[in-house]
Coordinates of C-alpha atoms in Angstrom, one line a residue:
M613 CA 45.5 227.9 132.9
L614 CA 45.1 231.2 132.1
S615 CA 48.0 232.8 130.4
T616 CA 48.3 229.0 128.5
L617 CA 44.9 230.9 127.0
L618 CA 45.7 233.8 126.7
E619 CA 49.3 233.7 124.8
P620 CA 48.2 233.1 121.7
I621 CA 45.4 235.7 122.2
Y622 CA 47.9 238.1 122.6
H623 CA 50.2 237.2 119.7
G624 CA 48.1 237.6 117.7
C625 CA 47.5 241.8 119.1
R626 CA 50.7 242.0 118.0
E627 CA 50.6 240.3 114.6
T628 CA 47.5 242.5 114.2
A629 CA 49.0 246.4 116.1
D630 CA 48.3 247.9 112.8
R631 CA 45.5 247.7 111.3
P632 CA 44.0 250.2 111.1
I633 CA 40.5 252.1 113.6
I634 CA 37.1 252.1 112.2
G635 CA 34.9 253.9 113.8
I636 CA 31.3 253.6 112.8
T637 CA 27.3 255.7 113.4
T638 CA 24.9 254.6 115.9
N639 CA 22.0 254.8 115.8
A640 CA 20.1 256.1 118.3
G641 CA 16.7 256.0 120.2
G642 CA 15.4 255.3 124.1
E643 CA 17.7 254.5 126.0
D644 CA 20.4 252.3 123.6
F645 CA 22.8 253.0 121.6
S646 CA 22.7 250.2 118.3
L647 CA 24.5 248.9 115.2
R648 CA 23.7 246.3 112.5
Q649 CA 26.2 243.2 113.6
R650 CA 27.6 243.0 110.3
Y651 CA 29.1 246.8 110.1
C652 CA 31.6 245.7 112.1
E653 CA 31.8 241.7 110.5
Q654 CA 32.6 243.3 107.6
I655 CA 35.9 246.2 108.7
S656 CA 36.9 242.6 110.6
R657 CA 37.2 241.0 107.8
A658 CA 38.7 243.0 105.1
G659 CA 41.3 244.0 108.0
G660 CA 40.5 246.8 110.5
V661 CA 39.0 247.6 114.0
P662 CA 35.8 248.5 114.0
V663 CA 34.6 250.9 116.4
L664 CA 31.3 252.4 117.7
L665 CA 31.2 256.0 117.5
P666 CA 27.2 256.9 120.0
P667 CA 26.4 260.5 119.9
P668 CA 27.0 261.9 123.1
E669 CA 24.9 265.1 124.6
L670 CA 24.8 267.1 122.1
T671 CA 23.9 271.0 121.3
A672 CA 23.1 272.4 118.0
C673 CA 24.6 270.5 114.6
D674 CA 25.6 274.3 112.6
R675 CA 27.6 275.4 115.5
L676 CA 30.0 274.1 118.2
D677 CA 30.7 274.8 122.0
S678 CA 34.0 274.3 122.6
S679 CA 33.4 271.6 124.6
T680 CA 31.0 270.2 122.0
A681 CA 34.0 270.3 119.4
E682 CA 36.3 268.7 121.9
T683 CA 34.0 265.6 122.5
L684 CA 33.8 265.2 118.3
L685 CA 37.5 266.0 117.9
S686 CA 38.7 263.2 120.5
Q687 CA 36.1 261.0 119.4
L688 CA 38.5 261.3 116.3
S689 CA 41.5 261.1 116.8
L690 CA 41.5 257.9 118.1
L691 CA 40.1 256.6 114.1
D692 CA 41.8 255.7 110.7
G693 CA 38.5 255.7 109.0
I694 CA 35.0 256.0 109.5
V695 CA 31.6 254.8 108.4
F696 CA 27.9 256.7 108.1
S697 CA 25.8 254.4 108.8
G698 CA 22.7 253.7 107.4
G699 CA 19.8 255.1 109.5
A700 CA 16.6 257.5 110.1
D701 CA 16.6 260.8 107.4
H702 CA 18.2 263.8 107.7
N703 CA 15.8 266.5 108.8
P704 CA 15.5 269.0 105.9
L705 CA 15.0 272.0 108.3
W706 CA 18.9 271.9 109.0
T707 CA 18.9 272.8 105.2
G708 CA 16.4 275.6 105.7
E709 CA 13.6 273.3 104.1
E710 CA 9.9 272.4 105.5
P711 CA 9.3 268.7 105.3
W712 CA 6.9 268.2 101.5
T713 CA 5.7 264.5 103.2
D714 CA 5.0 262.3 106.8
T715 CA 6.7 260.3 105.5
L716 CA 9.6 261.2 106.7
T717 CA 11.9 258.8 110.5
L718 CA 13.8 261.5 112.0
N719 CA 16.7 261.0 114.4
E720 CA 17.9 264.0 116.0
I721 CA 20.0 262.5 117.9
R722 CA 21.8 261.7 115.4
D723 CA 22.2 264.2 112.9
R724 CA 23.1 266.7 116.1
H725 CA 26.2 264.6 116.0
E726 CA 27.0 262.6 112.8
L727 CA 27.1 265.9 110.1
P728 CA 29.1 268.6 112.2
L729 CA 32.1 264.6 113.2
C730 CA 31.1 264.8 109.5
R731 CA 32.3 268.2 108.8
L732 CA 35.5 267.7 111.1
A733 CA 36.6 264.7 110.2
Y734 CA 36.7 265.3 106.6
N735 CA 38.7 269.0 107.6
R736 CA 41.7 266.6 109.1
H737 CA 41.5 264.1 106.1
I738 CA 40.6 261.0 107.7
P739 CA 38.9 257.8 104.9
I740 CA 35.0 258.0 105.2
L741 CA 32.4 256.0 103.7
G742 CA 29.0 256.9 103.8
I743 CA 26.4 254.2 103.3
C744 CA 22.3 255.0 102.4
R745 CA 21.6 257.5 105.1
G746 CA 25.4 258.2 106.0
M747 CA 25.9 259.0 101.9
Q748 CA 23.2 261.6 102.1
T749 CA 25.7 262.6 105.2
L750 CA 28.1 263.9 103.7
A751 CA 25.8 265.7 101.2
V752 CA 24.2 267.2 103.7
A753 CA 26.5 268.1 105.8
L754 CA 29.4 268.8 102.7
G755 CA 27.2 271.4 100.3
G756 CA 24.5 268.6 98.1
H757 CA 21.2 268.3 98.8
V758 CA 19.0 265.7 99.5
L759 CA 15.2 264.6 97.6
Q760 CA 13.2 264.7 101.0
D761 CA 11.3 261.8 98.8
I762 CA 11.9 260.3 95.2
A763 CA 8.6 257.7 95.6
R764 CA 9.7 255.0 93.4
P765 CA 9.2 251.9 95.3
E766 CA 11.8 249.7 93.7
H767 CA 14.3 251.4 95.6
S768 CA 12.8 250.2 99.3
Q769 CA 13.0 246.4 98.3
Q770 CA 10.8 243.7 100.1
T771 CA 13.5 241.5 99.9
P772 CA 15.7 240.1 102.3
K773 CA 18.6 242.7 103.0
T774 CA 21.2 240.0 101.7
E775 CA 19.8 239.8 98.7
T776 CA 20.2 242.5 95.3
S777 CA 17.4 243.6 93.7
H778 CA 18.5 245.7 91.3
S779 CA 21.4 247.5 88.9
V780 CA 23.5 250.1 89.1
A781 CA 25.4 251.3 86.6
L782 CA 29.5 252.4 87.5
A783 CA 31.9 254.8 86.4
A784 CA 34.8 255.0 84.4
D785 CA 36.8 255.9 85.9
S786 CA 35.7 255.7 89.6
I787 CA 36.7 253.3 92.3
L788 CA 33.7 251.4 92.8
R789 CA 35.1 250.4 89.2
R790 CA 38.6 249.5 89.4
L791 CA 37.9 247.7 92.9
Y792 CA 35.2 245.9 90.8
G793 CA 35.6 245.4 87.4
A794 CA 32.5 246.3 85.8
D795 CA 30.5 248.5 84.3
N796 CA 27.6 247.6 86.5
I797 CA 26.8 245.5 89.8
L798 CA 23.8 244.3 91.1
V799 CA 22.9 246.0 94.3
N800 CA 20.4 245.9 97.8
S801 CA 18.5 249.2 98.3
F802 CA 16.3 250.8 101.3
H803 CA 15.8 253.8 100.5
H804 CA 13.4 256.1 99.7
Q805 CA 15.5 259.6 99.5
A806 CA 18.5 260.2 97.3
V807 CA 21.0 263.3 96.6
D808 CA 20.0 264.3 93.8
R809 CA 22.8 267.3 94.0
C810 CA 26.7 265.8 94.9
G811 CA 28.0 269.8 95.5
E812 CA 31.6 270.3 93.8
K813 CA 32.9 268.1 96.2
F814 CA 32.1 265.2 95.5
R815 CA 31.1 263.7 91.5
V816 CA 28.7 260.8 90.7
T817 CA 29.8 257.3 90.3
A818 CA 26.8 255.3 89.8
T819 CA 23.6 255.1 88.8
A820 CA 20.7 253.3 88.9
P821 CA 18.2 252.2 85.3
D822 CA 15.6 254.9 86.7
G823 CA 18.8 257.4 87.2
T824 CA 18.5 257.9 90.7
V825 CA 22.3 258.9 92.4
E826 CA 23.7 255.4 94.1
A827 CA 27.2 256.2 94.4
M828 CA 29.9 259.6 94.8
E829 CA 33.3 259.4 95.2
S830 CA 35.5 262.9 95.6
T831 CA 36.3 265.1 92.9
E832 CA 39.3 266.7 95.8
H833 CA 41.5 263.5 95.8
R834 CA 40.2 262.8 99.0
Q835 CA 39.9 259.3 99.9
I836 CA 35.5 260.0 101.1
M837 CA 32.9 257.4 99.0
G838 CA 29.3 257.4 99.2
V839 CA 26.8 254.4 98.1
Q840 CA 23.0 254.4 98.3
W841 CA 22.5 250.9 99.4
H842 CA 23.9 248.5 101.9
P843 CA 27.4 246.9 101.1
E844 CA 27.5 245.6 104.8
Q845 CA 24.4 242.9 103.9
L846 CA 26.0 241.5 100.9
A847 CA 28.6 239.9 102.4
D848 CA 31.5 239.5 99.6
S849 CA 29.7 241.3 96.6
G850 CA 30.4 243.9 99.6
L851 CA 33.4 243.4 100.4
P852 CA 35.5 245.3 98.6
I853 CA 34.0 248.3 99.1
F854 CA 35.0 248.0 102.9
R855 CA 38.6 247.0 101.4
W856 CA 38.8 250.0 99.9
L857 CA 37.9 251.7 103.6
T858 CA 40.1 249.9 105.6
D859 CA 43.4 250.2 102.7
E860 CA 43.5 254.0 102.7
A861 CA 42.7 254.0 106.2
R862 CA 45.7 251.9 106.9
L863 CA 47.8 254.3 104.9
F864 CA 46.7 257.4 106.7
R865 CA 47.5 255.7 109.9
K866 CA 51.3 255.4 108.8
A867 CA 51.2 258.8 107.6
K868 CA 49.5 260.1 110.9
S869 CA 52.4 258.2 112.6
L870 CA 55.5 258.9 110.4
H871 CA 54.1 262.7 111.0
R872 CA 54.3 262.6 114.9
T873 CA 58.3 261.1 114.8
M874 CA 59.6 263.0 111.8
V875 CA 60.5 266.7 112.3
T876 CA 57.8 268.9 108.8
I877 CA 59.4 271.3 107.3
D878 CA 57.6 274.0 104.6
S879 CA 59.4 276.1 103.4
H880 CA 58.1 278.9 101.4
C881 CA 54.8 280.4 102.1
D882 CA 53.5 284.2 101.5
T883 CA 50.3 284.5 104.7
P884 CA 52.1 287.6 106.0
M885 CA 51.3 289.4 102.1
L886 CA 47.8 288.8 103.4
F887 CA 48.0 290.7 106.7
P888 CA 46.5 294.1 105.4
Q889 CA 43.5 292.3 105.1
G890 CA 42.6 291.4 107.9
V891 CA 43.6 288.1 107.3
D892 CA 42.9 285.8 110.8
F893 CA 46.3 283.1 111.5
L894 CA 44.9 282.0 114.3
T895 CA 41.3 281.1 113.3
R896 CA 39.6 278.6 110.8
D897 CA 39.7 282.3 108.0
P898 CA 39.2 280.7 104.2
R899 CA 40.7 283.4 102.8
I900 CA 44.4 282.0 103.6
L901 CA 45.3 278.9 102.8
Y902 CA 47.9 278.5 105.8
D903 CA 46.6 278.6 109.5
L904 CA 46.9 277.6 112.4
H905 CA 44.0 274.6 112.3
K906 CA 45.1 273.9 108.7
M907 CA 48.5 273.6 110.0
D908 CA 47.0 271.2 112.5
E909 CA 45.0 269.5 110.7
G910 CA 48.4 268.7 108.0
M911 CA 50.3 267.8 111.0
I912 CA 53.6 270.3 109.9
D913 CA 55.5 271.3 112.6
A914 CA 56.9 274.8 111.1
V915 CA 56.3 276.9 107.6
Q916 CA 58.7 279.4 106.8
M917 CA 56.7 282.7 106.6
V918 CA 58.2 285.3 103.9
C919 CA 58.1 288.5 104.3
Y920 CA 57.5 289.4 100.4
L921 CA 58.5 292.2 98.5
P922 CA 57.5 293.3 95.3
Q923 CA 60.1 294.9 93.1
N924 CA 57.7 297.1 91.3
P925 CA 56.4 299.3 93.1
T926 CA 58.8 298.6 96.1
P927 CA 57.8 299.2 99.1
E928 CA 59.2 303.1 99.7
H929 CA 61.2 302.4 103.2
P930 CA 61.5 298.5 102.5
K931 CA 63.2 297.7 106.5
A932 CA 60.5 299.2 107.5
Y933 CA 58.5 297.3 106.1
A934 CA 59.8 293.9 106.7
D935 CA 60.0 294.3 110.0
D936 CA 56.3 295.9 110.2
I937 CA 55.4 292.3 108.4
F938 CA 57.9 290.3 111.8
D939 CA 55.9 292.5 114.7
K940 CA 52.6 291.2 113.3
I941 CA 54.2 287.6 113.6
E942 CA 56.1 288.0 117.0
T943 CA 52.8 289.5 118.0
I944 CA 50.2 286.3 116.8
C945 CA 52.7 283.9 118.5
R946 CA 52.2 285.9 122.3
R947 CA 48.3 286.1 121.2
S948 CA 48.4 281.6 120.0
D949 CA 48.4 280.6 124.3
G950 CA 51.8 278.4 123.5
A951 CA 50.2 276.7 120.8
V952 CA 51.9 278.6 117.5
A953 CA 55.9 279.8 118.4
L954 CA 58.6 281.5 116.0
A955 CA 61.8 279.0 115.5
K956 CA 64.8 280.9 115.1
S957 CA 66.7 277.7 115.0
P958 CA 66.5 273.9 114.1
R959 CA 67.2 273.6 118.0
D960 CA 64.5 276.0 117.7
I961 CA 61.4 273.7 115.8
I962 CA 62.6 270.1 117.5
R963 CA 62.5 271.8 121.0
N964 CA 58.7 273.5 119.8
K965 CA 57.7 269.7 118.7
H966 CA 58.5 268.0 121.6
L967 CA 56.1 270.8 124.0
G968 CA 53.6 270.5 121.1
V969 CA 54.1 273.8 119.6
R970 CA 53.6 274.7 116.1
S971 CA 57.0 276.4 114.6
I972 CA 57.4 280.3 112.4
V973 CA 60.0 280.5 110.6
L974 CA 61.3 283.5 109.1
G975 CA 61.9 284.8 105.8
I976 CA 62.2 287.1 103.1
E977 CA 61.5 287.5 99.0
N978 CA 63.4 289.9 97.9
G979 CA 66.6 291.7 98.8
I980 CA 65.9 294.9 98.9
A981 CA 64.9 295.4 102.3
L982 CA 68.2 295.6 103.8
E983 CA 68.1 298.8 101.4
H984 CA 71.6 298.3 99.6
S985 CA 72.9 298.1 103.7
L986 CA 75.4 294.8 104.9
D987 CA 74.8 296.1 108.6
N988 CA 71.0 295.3 107.7
I989 CA 72.0 291.8 107.6
S990 CA 73.0 291.6 111.2
H991 CA 69.7 293.0 112.0
F992 CA 67.9 290.6 109.9
K993 CA 69.3 288.0 111.7
K994 CA 68.9 289.3 115.4
R995 CA 65.7 289.3 114.5
G996 CA 64.9 285.4 113.5
V997 CA 65.7 286.1 109.2
T998 CA 67.3 282.4 109.1
Y999 CA 67.2 283.1 104.3
I1000 CA 66.7 286.0 102.1
T1001 CA 65.4 285.3 98.8
L1002 CA 67.9 287.6 97.3
C1003 CA 65.5 289.2 94.6
H1004 CA 61.8 288.5 93.2
N1005 CA 60.7 289.8 90.4
G1006 CA 62.9 291.6 88.8
D1007 CA 66.6 293.1 89.0
N1008 CA 67.5 294.5 92.0
D1009 CA 70.8 296.0 93.5
I1010 CA 71.6 292.4 94.5
C1011 CA 71.5 290.7 91.2
D1012 CA 69.0 290.5 88.1
S1013 CA 66.2 287.9 88.2
A1014 CA 64.7 284.9 85.9
R1015 CA 63.1 288.1 84.2
T1016 CA 66.1 289.8 84.1
T1017 CA 66.9 293.1 82.0
E1018 CA 70.7 292.0 82.1
T1019 CA 71.1 295.4 84.1
H1020 CA 74.8 292.9 85.7
G1021 CA 75.3 289.7 83.9
G1022 CA 74.6 287.9 86.8
L1023 CA 76.1 288.8 91.1
S1024 CA 76.4 292.6 90.6
A1025 CA 79.4 293.7 93.1
F1026 CA 76.8 294.6 95.8
G1027 CA 75.5 290.8 96.0
K1028 CA 79.0 289.5 96.3
E1029 CA 79.7 291.3 99.4
V1030 CA 75.6 290.3 100.5
V1031 CA 76.5 286.9 100.2
R1032 CA 79.5 286.6 101.5
E1033 CA 77.8 288.7 104.8
M1034 CA 75.0 286.3 104.2
N1035 CA 77.8 283.3 105.0
R1036 CA 78.8 285.2 107.8
Q1037 CA 75.9 286.5 109.3
G1038 CA 74.7 283.0 109.8
I1039 CA 71.2 283.7 107.2
I1040 CA 70.9 280.9 104.4
V1041 CA 71.2 282.5 100.3
D1042 CA 67.7 281.5 98.8
L1043 CA 68.1 281.4 94.8
S1044 CA 64.4 281.4 93.6
H1045 CA 63.4 284.0 91.3
A1046 CA 67.2 285.1 90.2
H1047 CA 68.6 284.4 86.4
E1048 CA 70.9 281.3 85.0
R1049 CA 74.0 283.5 85.7
S1050 CA 72.7 285.3 89.4
F1051 CA 72.7 281.4 90.8
Y1052 CA 76.1 279.9 89.6
D1053 CA 78.1 283.1 90.7
A1054 CA 76.4 283.3 93.7
L1055 CA 76.5 279.1 94.1
D1056 CA 80.4 279.5 92.9
L1057 CA 80.6 282.4 95.7
S1058 CA 79.3 280.8 98.9
S1059 CA 81.2 279.3 101.1
L1060 CA 78.3 277.4 102.6
P1061 CA 75.2 275.3 100.8
I1062 CA 72.6 277.4 99.4
V1063 CA 69.0 276.7 98.8
C1064 CA 66.2 277.2 96.4
S1065 CA 62.8 278.2 98.4
H1066 CA 60.3 277.4 95.8
S1067 CA 61.5 275.9 92.8
N1068 CA 60.9 273.1 89.5
C1069 CA 62.2 271.4 87.3
R1070 CA 62.5 272.8 84.1
A1071 CA 63.4 269.8 82.3
L1072 CA 59.5 269.2 81.9
C1073 CA 58.0 272.6 83.2
D1074 CA 59.9 275.1 80.8
H1075 CA 59.9 278.0 82.9
P1076 CA 62.6 280.5 83.0
R1077 CA 62.2 280.3 87.1
N1078 CA 62.4 276.5 87.4
L1079 CA 65.5 274.4 86.8
T1080 CA 67.6 272.9 84.4
D1081 CA 68.7 269.8 85.3
T1082 CA 72.5 271.0 85.5
Q1083 CA 71.6 273.8 88.0
M1084 CA 70.4 271.1 90.4
R1085 CA 73.4 269.1 89.9
A1086 CA 75.2 271.6 90.8
L1087 CA 73.3 272.5 93.8
A1088 CA 73.2 269.0 94.3
A1089 CA 77.8 269.0 94.6
K1090 CA 77.3 271.9 96.4
G1091 CA 74.9 270.7 99.9
G1092 CA 72.9 272.7 98.6
V1093 CA 68.4 271.9 98.4
M1094 CA 65.2 271.6 96.4
Q1095 CA 62.2 272.6 97.6
L1096 CA 59.6 271.3 95.4
T1097 CA 56.3 274.3 95.3
L1098 CA 52.9 274.1 94.0
Y1099 CA 52.8 276.7 91.6
H1100 CA 51.2 276.2 89.0
G1101 CA 52.5 277.5 87.0
F1102 CA 55.7 275.9 87.7
L1103 CA 54.4 272.3 87.4
G1104 CA 53.3 272.6 83.9
E1105 CA 51.0 273.3 81.1
G1106 CA 46.9 273.7 81.4
K1107 CA 45.5 271.7 85.1
V1108 CA 47.3 270.5 86.9
S1109 CA 46.9 268.7 90.6
I1110 CA 49.4 266.5 93.2
D1111 CA 49.8 264.2 90.8
D1112 CA 52.9 266.9 88.2
F1113 CA 53.6 268.0 91.8
L1114 CA 55.0 264.7 92.6
R1115 CA 56.8 263.5 89.1
H1116 CA 58.2 266.4 89.3
L1117 CA 59.5 266.1 93.2
L1118 CA 60.9 262.4 91.7
H1119 CA 62.3 264.2 88.9
A1120 CA 65.1 266.3 91.0
I1121 CA 64.9 263.1 93.2
D1122 CA 66.3 261.0 90.4
I1123 CA 68.7 263.7 89.3
M1124 CA 69.7 265.0 93.0
D1125 CA 69.4 262.0 95.1
I1126 CA 67.3 262.0 98.2
D1127 CA 69.5 264.1 100.1
H1128 CA 68.9 267.5 98.5
V1129 CA 65.1 267.9 97.8
G1130 CA 62.7 269.3 100.3
I1131 CA 58.7 271.2 100.2
G1132 CA 57.9 274.8 100.2
T1133 CA 54.6 274.9 98.8
D1134 CA 53.8 278.8 98.2
F1135 CA 50.9 278.4 99.4
D1136 CA 48.6 281.7 99.5
G1137 CA 51.6 283.1 97.3
D1138 CA 48.9 281.4 94.2
G1139 CA 50.6 278.0 95.2
G1140 CA 48.4 275.3 95.5
V1141 CA 47.0 272.4 93.7
P1142 CA 44.0 269.8 94.0
G1143 CA 44.9 266.7 96.3
L1144 CA 47.4 270.2 97.7
S1145 CA 44.8 273.0 97.7
D1146 CA 45.8 274.3 101.2
A1147 CA 48.0 273.6 104.7
S1148 CA 45.4 270.7 106.3
E1149 CA 46.0 269.3 103.0
L1150 CA 50.1 268.5 102.8
I1151 CA 49.7 265.4 104.5
H1152 CA 48.8 263.9 101.1
V1153 CA 51.9 263.8 100.0
T1154 CA 53.2 261.8 102.7
E1155 CA 50.9 259.3 101.8
R1156 CA 51.7 259.4 98.2
L1157 CA 55.0 258.7 98.6
I1158 CA 54.8 255.4 101.3
S1159 CA 52.4 254.0 98.9
L1160 CA 54.9 254.4 96.0
G1161 CA 57.3 252.8 98.3
F1162 CA 59.9 255.5 99.8
S1163 CA 61.4 254.6 103.4
D1164 CA 60.5 256.3 106.2
T1165 CA 64.2 258.1 106.2
D1166 CA 63.9 259.0 103.1
I1167 CA 60.0 260.9 103.4
A1168 CA 61.8 262.2 106.6
K1169 CA 64.9 263.6 105.0
I1170 CA 62.2 265.1 102.0
W1171 CA 59.1 266.9 104.7
G1172 CA 62.7 268.5 106.8
G1173 CA 65.6 267.0 107.0
N1174 CA 67.5 268.5 104.3
W1175 CA 66.5 272.0 105.2
M1176 CA 67.4 271.4 108.5
R1177 CA 70.6 270.4 108.1
V1178 CA 71.2 273.2 105.1
M1179 CA 70.2 275.5 108.1
E1180 CA 73.0 273.7 110.8
E1181 CA 75.5 274.0 108.6
N1182 CA 74.8 277.4 107.4
G1183 CA 74.4 277.9 111.4
V1184 CA 71.5 279.2 111.5

C-alpha cells in the first residue's frame, strides 16, 4: 500500500531532478529561525527547490576564521541560487557609522551570517536576489551604502502586504523592464531604509516617484538583482522576479555540472610575469587575475602559464630567466598542499582532475629562450614545457613577428630547424604573434598540428595579431587549433565585453568548425573584459554557450578537448 502511494512522488522526483536549489536566508532570534512561507511558495511556483539557510555560530562579519569560512562554503556548495530575504536593519557600525536615531531594529546574528555569505556567493558567481533588507545586504557587503532612515512614511505601508501602495519607474535597459514589459509597475513597500549609493558593482534600475532607489542590478554581467519591495507577497505580479532567479540558477546549475564532467583548459596566461611583484598564487591576490581561489571559482582545471620574455629589452640570460620562472611555479605547486600540481601531458591533467587537483601547464612565449641552441628544446621538454610561441612583438632569430621589420621574410633558416626539432621533441609550435609569412612557413613545414594560443579574428577586428579567415581555414585543414583570447585590442575598438568575445568565437567556429577552436584568455597579459574579467568569471562562457544551444560535447571540445587532441598528436 505504501509503495503505491509513494510511486507518484518518486516519479515526480525523477522528472524534476534538475530543478535548481535556491537557498533563502532566515530571520534569527530567541530559540527559533523563521521565514515567511511565501518566499518558498514563489520559488516553488517559479520552478525552484527552496531550502532555508539559518545562520551558524559565527565570529565577526568582517573577517572569517577557517572553520566559519568552511561552514559558509559548505552552504553555498549546495546552491544554484540564493535569496537574501527581508527583515531587520543592518548595524551601521559594520560600515564605520554611528546610528543616527533609535529607530533601528538590529539583528547581529543575521549580519554576521549574511554579509560574509553574500561576499562569498558573489565570488562564486551564484545568481542572487536581494529583497528589501536583502537588497541592502548586497549594498553593505559589496561596496554600496544604505541610508539609515529615509523618514518617508509612504515607504512603510500600513495596508496588507499583498496590496500595492506606490509605483516605481523601471530603467529602459534593465532586467526588470524586460521581465515586465512596462515603464512603471506597482509595488508594496515595508522599509524605512534604502540604498542611496549602489557602488561600482551595481546600477539603479528602479526608482520611486520621490527618487528613492527601489532596485539595482549588476554592472558586471552577473546575475544579481536587488529590489526594495516584497515580490514574494505579490503572488502573480511578483512571480516574474522569482522566475528570473530560477532560470539563471538552472543555467548556473547546468554549467557547474558540465565543468565537473569535462576538462577545462585555458591555453594562455601571463601571471608568472608578475612574480617579481611578490604576488601569491595560493591566496586571493587582487593584483593578479589568476590565483588558486579564482581558478576554483571559475571551475578551471588547467591553465597554461607561460614564461613571457620581452623582445625589447631582452633579458640578459633568457634561458636562465625561463628556468627561474619554472622554478617558482614548481615551488608554488609544492607549497599548495596538493591543491595544484604541474602537468606535463593530457594524462597528467586528467589524473589531476580525478584527484580534485588543479593543473599548471608550462609554456614559453618567445623563442629567444632557446638562446639560438636546438639543445635547449630538449632541456625545456624535460622541464615540462608543452608549447613555445616562436616570437613576440618583434622579429627574433627564429621568425618575423606580426610587428615585423622584415628580417627574414618568414621563418629563418634556424627557425626551420627549430620547428623540426620541436616536432621531434614533442613541443607544440605556437604561431600567435607571428607574421603571416612565418605562419604559413611553419604550417607548411610542421609535420604535426600547430596552434595559435591566444589570437582572434581579423575579419571582426583588423589587427595584425589576429588571423585572417584564410589563415584560420589553413590552420584547421592541418588539424590545428585557434584559441580565442580576451585582450580588448584584439576584440574590437572602444568598449568591448563578453559579447564581443563570443562574436569572435562564433565566427571562428563558422570558419574553422567546432573541432579547431578553444580559449586562451591572456589574463595578466592585459587580457580581460567586462563579464570575463578574471579566472573566476570563466564559467560565464559556459553559461553563454549553453544559452546559445551548443551541445555538451561541443562545449567540452571548446573548453579543452580540442587543445588536448593537439597535445596528444604532438606527443606531449
